[in-house]
PDB file of C-alpha atoms and ligand atoms in Angstrom:
ATOM      1  CA  UNK K  10       0.000   0.000   0.000  1.00 57.00           C
ATOM      2  CA  UNK K  11       1.883   3.076  -1.252  1.00 72.00           C
ATOM      3  CA  UNK K  12       0.734   5.660   1.306  1.00 92.00           C
ATOM      4  CA  UNK K  13       1.400   3.420   4.317  1.00 98.00           C
ATOM      5  CA  UNK K  14       4.076   4.911   6.584  1.00 98.00           C
ATOM      6  CA  UNK K  15       5.869   1.629   7.174  1.00 98.00           C
ATOM      7  CA  UNK K  16       5.728   0.671   3.474  1.00 98.00           C
ATOM      8  CA  UNK K  17       7.399   4.027   2.825  1.00 98.00           C
ATOM      9  CA  UNK K  18      10.131   3.175   5.355  1.00 98.00           C
ATOM     10  CA  UNK K  19      10.622  -0.195   3.605  1.00 98.00           C
ATOM     11  CA  UNK K  20      11.024   1.645   0.275  1.00 97.00           C
ATOM     12  CA  UNK K  21      13.410   4.172   1.890  1.00 98.00           C
ATOM     13  CA  UNK K  22      11.053   7.035   1.050  1.00 97.00           C
ATOM     14  CA  UNK K  23      11.296   7.924   4.755  1.00 97.00           C
ATOM     15  CA  UNK K  24      14.513   7.452   6.731  1.00 98.00           C
ATOM     16  CA  UNK K  25      14.667   5.127   9.697  1.00 98.00           C
ATOM     17  CA  UNK K  26      17.332   3.752  11.993  1.00 98.00           C
ATOM     18  CA  UNK K  27      17.367   0.219  10.624  1.00 98.00           C
ATOM     19  CA  UNK K  28      18.684  -2.531  12.869  1.00 98.00           C
ATOM     20  CA  UNK K  29      17.930  -5.617  10.732  1.00 98.00           C
ATOM     21  CA  UNK K  30      16.780  -6.413   7.209  1.00 98.00           C
ATOM     22  CA  UNK K  31      16.254  -9.510   5.108  1.00 98.00           C
ATOM     23  CA  UNK K  32      14.021 -10.436   2.154  1.00 98.00           C
ATOM     24  CA  UNK K  33      10.896 -10.615   4.295  1.00 98.00           C
ATOM     25  CA  UNK K  34      11.448  -8.456   7.391  1.00 98.00           C
ATOM     26  CA  UNK K  35      12.638  -5.031   8.429  1.00 98.00           C
ATOM     27  CA  UNK K  36      13.440  -3.921  11.996  1.00 99.00           C
ATOM     28  CA  UNK K  37      14.109  -0.303  13.015  1.00 99.00           C
ATOM     29  CA  UNK K  38      14.257   1.840  16.124  1.00 98.00           C
ATOM     30  CA  UNK K  39      10.974   3.442  17.159  1.00 99.00           C
ATOM     31  CA  UNK K  40      11.037   7.220  16.588  1.00 98.00           C
ATOM     32  CA  UNK K  41       9.485   7.789  20.040  1.00 98.00           C
ATOM     33  CA  UNK K  42      11.149   5.127  22.190  1.00 98.00           C
ATOM     34  CA  UNK K  43       9.369   4.051  25.369  1.00 98.00           C
ATOM     35  CA  UNK K  44      12.370   2.128  26.722  1.00 98.00           C
ATOM     36  CA  UNK K  45      16.142   2.028  26.091  1.00 98.00           C
ATOM     37  CA  UNK K  46      15.455  -0.676  23.497  1.00 98.00           C
ATOM     38  CA  UNK K  47      12.317   0.007  21.455  1.00 98.00           C
ATOM     39  CA  UNK K  48      12.501  -1.700  18.076  1.00 99.00           C
ATOM     40  CA  UNK K  49       9.679  -2.300  15.600  1.00 99.00           C
ATOM     41  CA  UNK K  50       9.786  -5.525  13.587  1.00 99.00           C
ATOM     42  CA  UNK K  51       7.633  -5.499  10.454  1.00 98.00           C
ATOM     43  CA  UNK K  52       6.955  -7.767   7.491  1.00 98.00           C
ATOM     44  CA  UNK K  53       7.816  -6.282   4.107  1.00 98.00           C
ATOM     45  CA  UNK K  54       4.415  -7.478   2.969  1.00 98.00           C
ATOM     46  CA  UNK K  55       1.686  -4.961   3.811  1.00 98.00           C
ATOM     47  CA  UNK K  56      -0.682  -6.553   6.342  1.00 98.00           C
ATOM     48  CA  UNK K  57      -2.941  -4.116   8.232  1.00 98.00           C
ATOM     49  CA  UNK K  58      -3.105  -5.836  11.602  1.00 98.00           C
ATOM     50  CA  UNK K  59      -3.284  -9.252  13.245  1.00 98.00           C
ATOM     51  CA  UNK K  60      -6.958  -9.285  12.204  1.00 98.00           C
ATOM     52  CA  UNK K  61      -5.929  -9.438   8.556  1.00 98.00           C
ATOM     53  CA  UNK K  62      -3.529 -12.373   8.896  1.00 98.00           C
ATOM     54  CA  UNK K  63      -4.174 -15.332   6.610  1.00 96.00           C
ATOM     55  CA  UNK K  64      -3.162 -18.927   7.403  1.00 93.00           C
ATOM     56  CA  UNK K  65      -0.393 -18.683   4.820  1.00 95.00           C
ATOM     57  CA  UNK K  66       1.172 -15.891   6.865  1.00 97.00           C
ATOM     58  CA  UNK K  67       1.884 -17.972   9.956  1.00 97.00           C
ATOM     59  CA  UNK K  68       5.531 -18.255   8.954  1.00 97.00           C
ATOM     60  CA  UNK K  69       6.127 -14.514   8.772  1.00 98.00           C
ATOM     61  CA  UNK K  70       4.691 -14.023  12.263  1.00 98.00           C
ATOM     62  CA  UNK K  71       7.044 -16.684  13.573  1.00 98.00           C
ATOM     63  CA  UNK K  72       9.956 -14.975  11.862  1.00 98.00           C
ATOM     64  CA  UNK K  73       8.997 -11.654  13.466  1.00 98.00           C
ATOM     65  CA  UNK K  74       8.880 -13.189  16.936  1.00 98.00           C
ATOM     66  CA  UNK K  75      12.158 -15.041  16.497  1.00 98.00           C
ATOM     67  CA  UNK K  76      13.789 -11.872  15.155  1.00 98.00           C
ATOM     68  CA  UNK K  77      12.629  -9.949  18.223  1.00 99.00           C
ATOM     69  CA  UNK K  78      14.289 -12.565  20.426  1.00 98.00           C
ATOM     70  CA  UNK K  79      17.484 -12.388  18.343  1.00 98.00           C
ATOM     71  CA  UNK K  80      17.610  -8.585  18.573  1.00 98.00           C
ATOM     72  CA  UNK K  81      16.994  -8.791  22.329  1.00 98.00           C
ATOM     73  CA  UNK K  82      19.952 -11.139  22.520  1.00 98.00           C
ATOM     74  CA  UNK K  83      22.220  -8.781  20.567  1.00 98.00           C
ATOM     75  CA  UNK K  84      21.118  -5.874  22.794  1.00 97.00           C
ATOM     76  CA  UNK K  85      22.055  -7.864  25.893  1.00 98.00           C
ATOM     77  CA  UNK K  86      18.516  -7.869  27.317  1.00 98.00           C
ATOM     78  CA  UNK K  87      17.524 -11.468  26.631  1.00 98.00           C
ATOM     79  CA  UNK K  88      18.355 -12.558  30.179  1.00 98.00           C
ATOM     80  CA  UNK K  89      17.184  -9.431  32.034  1.00 98.00           C
ATOM     81  CA  UNK K  90      13.923  -9.534  30.094  1.00 98.00           C
ATOM     82  CA  UNK K  91      11.908  -7.715  27.469  1.00 98.00           C
ATOM     83  CA  UNK K  92       8.359  -7.281  26.245  1.00 98.00           C
ATOM     84  CA  UNK K  93       6.925  -7.970  22.779  1.00 98.00           C
ATOM     85  CA  UNK K  94       3.622  -6.334  21.834  1.00 98.00           C
ATOM     86  CA  UNK K  95       1.269  -6.273  18.862  1.00 98.00           C
ATOM     87  CA  UNK K  96      -1.251  -3.437  19.253  1.00 98.00           C
ATOM     88  CA  UNK K  97      -4.455  -4.097  17.329  1.00 98.00           C
ATOM     89  CA  UNK K  98      -7.019  -1.394  16.574  1.00 98.00           C
ATOM     90  CA  UNK K  99      -8.427   1.413  18.701  1.00 98.00           C
ATOM     91  CA  UNK K 100      -8.532   0.030  22.217  1.00 98.00           C
ATOM     92  CA  UNK K 101      -4.914  -1.099  21.991  1.00 98.00           C
ATOM     93  CA  UNK K 102      -3.800   2.231  20.535  1.00 97.00           C
ATOM     94  CA  UNK K 103      -2.729   0.995  17.108  1.00 98.00           C
ATOM     95  CA  UNK K 104      -1.723   4.078  15.095  1.00 98.00           C
ATOM     96  CA  UNK K 105       0.091   2.555  12.107  1.00 98.00           C
ATOM     97  CA  UNK K 106      -1.955   0.025  10.169  1.00 98.00           C
ATOM     98  CA  UNK K 107       0.913  -2.125   8.950  1.00 98.00           C
ATOM     99  CA  UNK K 108       1.384  -4.973  11.391  1.00 98.00           C
ATOM    100  CA  UNK K 109       4.387  -4.440  13.673  1.00 98.00           C
ATOM    101  CA  UNK K 110       5.870  -6.132  16.694  1.00 99.00           C
ATOM    102  CA  UNK K 111       7.194  -3.811  19.405  1.00 99.00           C
ATOM    103  CA  UNK K 112      10.314  -5.040  21.219  1.00 99.00           C
ATOM    104  CA  UNK K 113      10.748  -3.135  24.488  1.00 98.00           C
ATOM    105  CA  UNK K 114      13.455  -3.614  27.075  1.00 98.00           C
ATOM    106  CA  UNK K 115      16.453  -2.247  28.898  1.00 98.00           C
ATOM    107  CA  UNK K 116      14.434  -1.149  31.922  1.00 98.00           C
ATOM    108  CA  UNK K 117      11.954  -2.695  34.317  1.00 98.00           C
ATOM    109  CA  UNK K 118       8.517  -2.622  32.653  1.00 98.00           C
ATOM    110  CA  UNK K 119       5.325  -2.400  34.682  1.00 97.00           C
ATOM    111  CA  UNK K 120       2.334  -4.724  34.395  1.00 97.00           C
ATOM    112  CA  UNK K 121      -0.566  -4.434  33.786  1.00 96.00           C
ATOM    113  CA  UNK K 122      -0.054  -1.970  30.921  1.00 94.00           C
ATOM    114  CA  UNK K 123      -1.966   1.299  30.933  1.00 87.00           C
TER     115      UNK K 123
HETATM  116  P1  LIG E   3       1.335   1.476  17.348  1.00 73.28           P
HETATM  117  O1  LIG E   3       0.847   2.561  18.267  1.00 73.28           O
HETATM  118  O2  LIG E   3       0.610   1.507  16.008  1.00 73.28           O
HETATM  119  O3  LIG E   3       1.361   0.105  17.960  1.00 73.28           O
HETATM  120  O4  LIG E   3       2.857   1.800  17.083  1.00 73.28           O
HETATM  121  C1  LIG E   3       3.323   2.630  16.081  1.00 73.28           C
HETATM  122  C2  LIG E   3       4.718   3.036  16.485  1.00 73.28           C
HETATM  123  O5  LIG E   3       5.342   3.617  15.339  1.00 73.28           O
HETATM  124  C3  LIG E   3       4.777   4.063  17.601  1.00 73.28           C
HETATM  125  O6  LIG E   3       5.509   3.531  18.699  1.00 73.28           O
HETATM  126  C4  LIG E   3       5.461   5.262  16.964  1.00 73.28           C
HETATM  127  O7  LIG E   3       6.351   5.929  17.838  1.00 73.28           O
HETATM  128  C5  LIG E   3       6.188   4.645  15.783  1.00 73.28           C
HETATM  129  N1  LIG E   3       6.367   5.530  14.664  1.00 73.28           N
HETATM  130  C6  LIG E   3       5.426   6.366  14.120  1.00 73.28           C
HETATM  131  N2  LIG E   3       5.934   7.025  13.065  1.00 73.28           N
HETATM  132  C7  LIG E   3       7.229   6.607  12.944  1.00 73.28           C
HETATM  133  C8  LIG E   3       8.276   6.952  12.030  1.00 73.28           C
HETATM  134  O8  LIG E   3       8.133   7.753  11.115  1.00 73.28           O
HETATM  135  N3  LIG E   3       9.470   6.315  12.214  1.00 73.28           N
HETATM  136  C9  LIG E   3       9.672   5.410  13.220  1.00 73.28           C
HETATM  137  N4  LIG E   3      10.889   4.859  13.313  1.00 73.28           N
HETATM  138  N5  LIG E   3       8.710   5.065  14.091  1.00 73.28           N
HETATM  139  C10 LIG E   3       7.494   5.667  13.953  1.00 73.28           C
HETATM  140 ZN1  LIG E   4       2.341  -0.946   4.768  1.00 73.28          ZN
END
């Protein structure tokens, strides 16, 4: 989807601090970080939210989750702990409608979330 913010980051129309890229995924630092590590992991395929996932997309979700764990490991927060979040639609505060996995860590995170 050409006017999607994250599709524009994938195309390099908009700059981002990219931390990982392969054929199917991109990961970059959140522009408004909520923790010392706040990385967004996205599929290169435009998918609006978890609600739009098709059975054939199970693999990409697994890749996103495993990539979050790998980035946590490289940031040295795998043992101390981290949080991974998919926000979906209004009540969760989703603002960008291209599915993304938040990786948050590097500080003690409270629960329950606000
Ligand atoms: P959501 O609220 O949809 O789960 O998360 C969207 C995230 O995208 C937010 O944490 C927000 O800070 C981040 N974000 C919004 N615009 C940009 C941008 O242009 N660049 C980067 N790197 N992150 C962005
Ligand atoms: Zn998109």
